[in-house]
Coordinates of C-alpha atoms in Angstrom, one line a residue:
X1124 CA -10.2 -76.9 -100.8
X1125 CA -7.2 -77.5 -98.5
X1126 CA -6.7 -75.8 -95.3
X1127 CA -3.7 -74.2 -94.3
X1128 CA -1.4 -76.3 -91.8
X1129 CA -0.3 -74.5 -88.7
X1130 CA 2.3 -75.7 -86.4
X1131 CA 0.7 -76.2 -83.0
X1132 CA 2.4 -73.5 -80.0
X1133 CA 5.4 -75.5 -78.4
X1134 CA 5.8 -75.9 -74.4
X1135 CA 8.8 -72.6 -74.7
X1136 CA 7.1 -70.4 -76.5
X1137 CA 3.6 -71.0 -73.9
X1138 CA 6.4 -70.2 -71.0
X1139 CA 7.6 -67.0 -72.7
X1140 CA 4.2 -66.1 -73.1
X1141 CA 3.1 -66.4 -69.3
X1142 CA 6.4 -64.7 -68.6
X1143 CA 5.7 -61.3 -70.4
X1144 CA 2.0 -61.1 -68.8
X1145 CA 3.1 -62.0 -65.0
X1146 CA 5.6 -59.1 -66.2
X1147 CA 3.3 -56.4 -67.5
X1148 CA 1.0 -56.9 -64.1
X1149 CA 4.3 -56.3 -62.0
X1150 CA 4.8 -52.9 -63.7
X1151 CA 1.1 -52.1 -63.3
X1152 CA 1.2 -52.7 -59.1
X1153 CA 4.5 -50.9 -58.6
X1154 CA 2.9 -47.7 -60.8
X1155 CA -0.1 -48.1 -58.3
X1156 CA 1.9 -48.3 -55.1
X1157 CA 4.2 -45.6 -56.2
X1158 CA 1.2 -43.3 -56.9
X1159 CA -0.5 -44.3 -53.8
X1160 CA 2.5 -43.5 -51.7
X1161 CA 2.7 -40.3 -53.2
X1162 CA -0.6 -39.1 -52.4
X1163 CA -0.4 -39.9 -48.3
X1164 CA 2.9 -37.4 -48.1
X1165 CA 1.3 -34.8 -49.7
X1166 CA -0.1 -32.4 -47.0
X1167 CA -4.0 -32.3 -46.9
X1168 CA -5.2 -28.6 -48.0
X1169 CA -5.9 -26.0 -45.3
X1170 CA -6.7 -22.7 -44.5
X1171 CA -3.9 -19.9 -44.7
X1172 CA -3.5 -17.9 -42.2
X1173 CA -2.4 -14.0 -42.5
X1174 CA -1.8 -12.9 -39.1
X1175 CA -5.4 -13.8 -38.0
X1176 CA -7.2 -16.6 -36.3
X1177 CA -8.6 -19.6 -38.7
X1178 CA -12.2 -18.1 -38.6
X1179 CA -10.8 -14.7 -39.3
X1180 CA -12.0 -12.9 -36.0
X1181 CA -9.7 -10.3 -34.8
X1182 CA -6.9 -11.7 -32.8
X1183 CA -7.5 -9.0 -29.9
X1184 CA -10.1 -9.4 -27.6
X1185 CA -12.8 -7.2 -27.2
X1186 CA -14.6 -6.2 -23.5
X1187 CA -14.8 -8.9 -21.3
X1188 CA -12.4 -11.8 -23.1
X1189 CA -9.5 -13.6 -22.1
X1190 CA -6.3 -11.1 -23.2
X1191 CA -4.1 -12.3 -25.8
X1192 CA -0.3 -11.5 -26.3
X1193 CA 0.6 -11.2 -22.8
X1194 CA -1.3 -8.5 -22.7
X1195 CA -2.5 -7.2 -19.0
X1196 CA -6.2 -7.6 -18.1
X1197 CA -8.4 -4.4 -17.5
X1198 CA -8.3 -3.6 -13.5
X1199 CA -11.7 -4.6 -11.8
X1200 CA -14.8 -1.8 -11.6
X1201 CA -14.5 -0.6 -7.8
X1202 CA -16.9 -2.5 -5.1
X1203 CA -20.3 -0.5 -4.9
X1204 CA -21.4 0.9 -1.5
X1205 CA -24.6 -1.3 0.0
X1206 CA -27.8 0.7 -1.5
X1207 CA -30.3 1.9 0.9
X1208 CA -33.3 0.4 1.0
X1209 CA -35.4 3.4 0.6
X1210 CA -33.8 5.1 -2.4
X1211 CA -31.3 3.0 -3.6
X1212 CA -28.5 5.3 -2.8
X1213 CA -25.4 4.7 -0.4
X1214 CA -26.2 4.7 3.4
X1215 CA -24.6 8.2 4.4
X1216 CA -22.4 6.3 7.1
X1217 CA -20.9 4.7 4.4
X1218 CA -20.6 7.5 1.9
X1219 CA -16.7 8.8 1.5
X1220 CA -18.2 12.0 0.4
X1221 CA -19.8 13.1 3.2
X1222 CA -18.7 10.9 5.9
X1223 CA -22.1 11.7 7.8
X1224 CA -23.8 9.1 10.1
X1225 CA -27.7 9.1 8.8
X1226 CA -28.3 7.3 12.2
X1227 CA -26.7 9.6 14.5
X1228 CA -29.1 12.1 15.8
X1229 CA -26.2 13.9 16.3
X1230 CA -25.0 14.9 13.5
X1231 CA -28.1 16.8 12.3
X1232 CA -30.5 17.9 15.6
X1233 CA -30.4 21.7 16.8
X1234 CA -30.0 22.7 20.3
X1235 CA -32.9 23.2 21.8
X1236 CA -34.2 25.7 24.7
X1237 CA -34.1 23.1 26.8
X1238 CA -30.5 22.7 26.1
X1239 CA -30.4 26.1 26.9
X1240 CA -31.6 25.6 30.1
X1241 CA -29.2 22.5 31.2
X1242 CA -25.9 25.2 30.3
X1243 CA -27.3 27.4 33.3
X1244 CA -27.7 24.3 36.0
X1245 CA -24.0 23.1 34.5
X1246 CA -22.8 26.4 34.8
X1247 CA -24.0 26.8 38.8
X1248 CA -22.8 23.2 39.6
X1249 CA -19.2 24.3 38.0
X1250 CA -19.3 27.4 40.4
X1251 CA -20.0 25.4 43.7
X1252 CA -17.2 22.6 42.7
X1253 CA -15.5 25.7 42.3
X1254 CA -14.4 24.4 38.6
X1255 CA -14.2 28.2 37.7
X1256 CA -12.4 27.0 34.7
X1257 CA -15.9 25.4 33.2
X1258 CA -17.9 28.0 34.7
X1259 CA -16.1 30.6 32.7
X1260 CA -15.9 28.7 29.7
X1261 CA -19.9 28.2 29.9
X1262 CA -19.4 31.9 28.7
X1263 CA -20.1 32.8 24.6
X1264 CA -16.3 34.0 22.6
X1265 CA -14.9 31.2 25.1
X1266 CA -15.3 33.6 28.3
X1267 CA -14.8 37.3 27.4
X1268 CA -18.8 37.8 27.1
X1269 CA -18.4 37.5 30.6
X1270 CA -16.3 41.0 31.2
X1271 CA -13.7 39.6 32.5
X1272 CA -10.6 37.4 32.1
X1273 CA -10.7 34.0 33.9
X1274 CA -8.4 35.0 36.4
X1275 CA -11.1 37.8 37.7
X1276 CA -14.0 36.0 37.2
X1277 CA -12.4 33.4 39.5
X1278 CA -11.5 36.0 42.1
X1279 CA -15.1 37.4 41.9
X1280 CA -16.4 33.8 44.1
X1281 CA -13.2 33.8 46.6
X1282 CA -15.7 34.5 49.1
X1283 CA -18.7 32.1 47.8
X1284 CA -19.0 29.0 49.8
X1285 CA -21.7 28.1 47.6
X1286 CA -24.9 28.8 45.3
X1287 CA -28.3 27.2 45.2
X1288 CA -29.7 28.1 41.7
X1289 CA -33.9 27.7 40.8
X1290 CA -33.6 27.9 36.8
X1291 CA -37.0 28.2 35.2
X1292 CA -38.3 27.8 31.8
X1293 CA -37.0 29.3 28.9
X1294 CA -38.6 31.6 26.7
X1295 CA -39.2 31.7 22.3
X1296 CA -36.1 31.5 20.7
X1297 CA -35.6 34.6 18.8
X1298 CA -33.1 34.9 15.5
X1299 CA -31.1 38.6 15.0
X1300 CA -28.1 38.5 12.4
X1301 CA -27.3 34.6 11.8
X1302 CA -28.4 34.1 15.8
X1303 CA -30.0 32.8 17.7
X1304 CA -31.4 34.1 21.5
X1305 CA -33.1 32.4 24.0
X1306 CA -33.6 33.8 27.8
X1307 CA -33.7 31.9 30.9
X1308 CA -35.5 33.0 34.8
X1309 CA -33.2 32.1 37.3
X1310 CA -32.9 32.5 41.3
X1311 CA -30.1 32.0 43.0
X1312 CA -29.6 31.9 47.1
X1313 CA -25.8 32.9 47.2
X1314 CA -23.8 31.4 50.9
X1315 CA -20.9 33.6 51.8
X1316 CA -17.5 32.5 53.9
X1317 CA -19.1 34.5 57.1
X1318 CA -22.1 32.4 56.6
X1319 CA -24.6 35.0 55.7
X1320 CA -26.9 34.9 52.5
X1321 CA -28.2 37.0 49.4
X1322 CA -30.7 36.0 47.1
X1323 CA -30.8 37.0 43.5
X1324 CA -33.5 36.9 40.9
X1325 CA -33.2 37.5 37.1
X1326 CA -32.7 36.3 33.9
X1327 CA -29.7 35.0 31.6
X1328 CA -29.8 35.3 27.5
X1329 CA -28.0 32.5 25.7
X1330 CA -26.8 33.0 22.8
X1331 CA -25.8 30.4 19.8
X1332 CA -24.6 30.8 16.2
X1333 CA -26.3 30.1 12.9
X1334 CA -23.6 31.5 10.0
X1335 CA -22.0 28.9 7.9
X1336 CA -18.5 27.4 8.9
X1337 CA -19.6 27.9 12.5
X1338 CA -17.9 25.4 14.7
X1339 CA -19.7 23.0 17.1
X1340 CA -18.6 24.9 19.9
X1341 CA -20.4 28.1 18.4
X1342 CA -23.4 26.9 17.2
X1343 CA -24.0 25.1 20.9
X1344 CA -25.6 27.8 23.7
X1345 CA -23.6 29.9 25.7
X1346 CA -23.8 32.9 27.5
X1347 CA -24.3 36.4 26.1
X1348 CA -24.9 38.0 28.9
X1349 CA -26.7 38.4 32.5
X1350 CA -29.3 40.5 34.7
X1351 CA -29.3 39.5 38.3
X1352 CA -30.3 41.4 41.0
X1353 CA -30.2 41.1 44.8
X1354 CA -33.8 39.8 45.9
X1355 CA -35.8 40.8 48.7
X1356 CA -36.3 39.0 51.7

């Protein structure tokens, strides 16, 4: 059987053959690197954003947060008063309602009969430094309990050179149509210009106010009225 002669490959067509493959693997790199380059400019996906944060929480912020915008934060809550120890309310020094001192006894005692009693020996120290003016006004409805104007009660010790008053202890307090009463012994040795003396024995009422809006002045005691008379020997 004979076998079919082939020509052996000659040296240019082996050249033209590695020529076409080193050829075909060029165009395969470029076709890589080209599609490589392409995907590193295209943008990575993300999240879209419709006039909201990225997690989707409202963009305003609620109590309490930082503002957003521009926006003005909420004015501070007020400072709170110091609480009292006791009862965990405001001091009333400190209260802005009220204005009251708690501490102040003050603000909240009532006069006493004693008080009562230290008007008369002010009232007879006035007359002897002849301060007529303080001695009138020691008088309840600022003098005119007295009976007279300030001028006559004045006139009435032109011819006092001075008064030695005993004032004793004063009696219950008694209330009568938003009052209050209180009467107070006294003796009192009168010394005249011409030297000569007069004793007197007796008792004043003092009189002080209880009604509501009553001023300081009217709820202290003051005299309502008098009942002196001359003293035996």
């Amino acid at each position: 059987m004979k076998r079919a002669f082939r020509p052996a490959p000659s040296l240019a067509s082996l050249l033209l053959a590695a020529l076409f493959a080193a050829a075909l693997a060029g165009c395969g790199k470029g076709d890589d690197a080209a599609a490589g380059d392409d995907a590193a400019a295209a943008p990575l996906p993300q999240p879209q954003q419709a006039g909201g944060a990225i997690t989707d929480m409202p963009a305003k912020p609620g109590p309490g947060e930082v503002p957003l915008g521009g926006e003005a934060p909420p004015p501070p809550p007020p400072d709170l008063l110091p609480a009292d120890e006791r009862f965990g309310l405001p001091p009333l020094e400190d209260n802005p309602e009220t204005g009251l001192a708690s501490s102040d006894p003050a603000a909240t005692a009532e006069p006493t009969p004693a008080d009562a009693a230290a008007v008369l020996r002010d009232y007879y120290a006035a007359i002897n430094a002849r301060d007529f003016a303080r001695a009138y006004a020691a008088w309840s409805d600022g003098g005119r309990s007295s009976g007279q104007t300030a001028e006559e009660f004045a006139a009435g010790f032109a011819d006092t050179a001075g008064v030695e008053s005993t004032v004793g202890d004063p009696g219950p307090v008694e209330g009568a149509a938003g009052s209050r009463y209180v009467e107070v012994p006294v003796m009192v040795t009168a010394t005249f210009a011409d030297g000569s003396t007069r004793r007197y024995a007796g008792r004043y009422a003092l009189r002080r106010a209880m009604v509501d809006g009553a001023t300081p002045e009217q709820r202290a005691w003051r005299i309502a009225s008098a009942d002196l008379r001359e003293a035996a020997e």
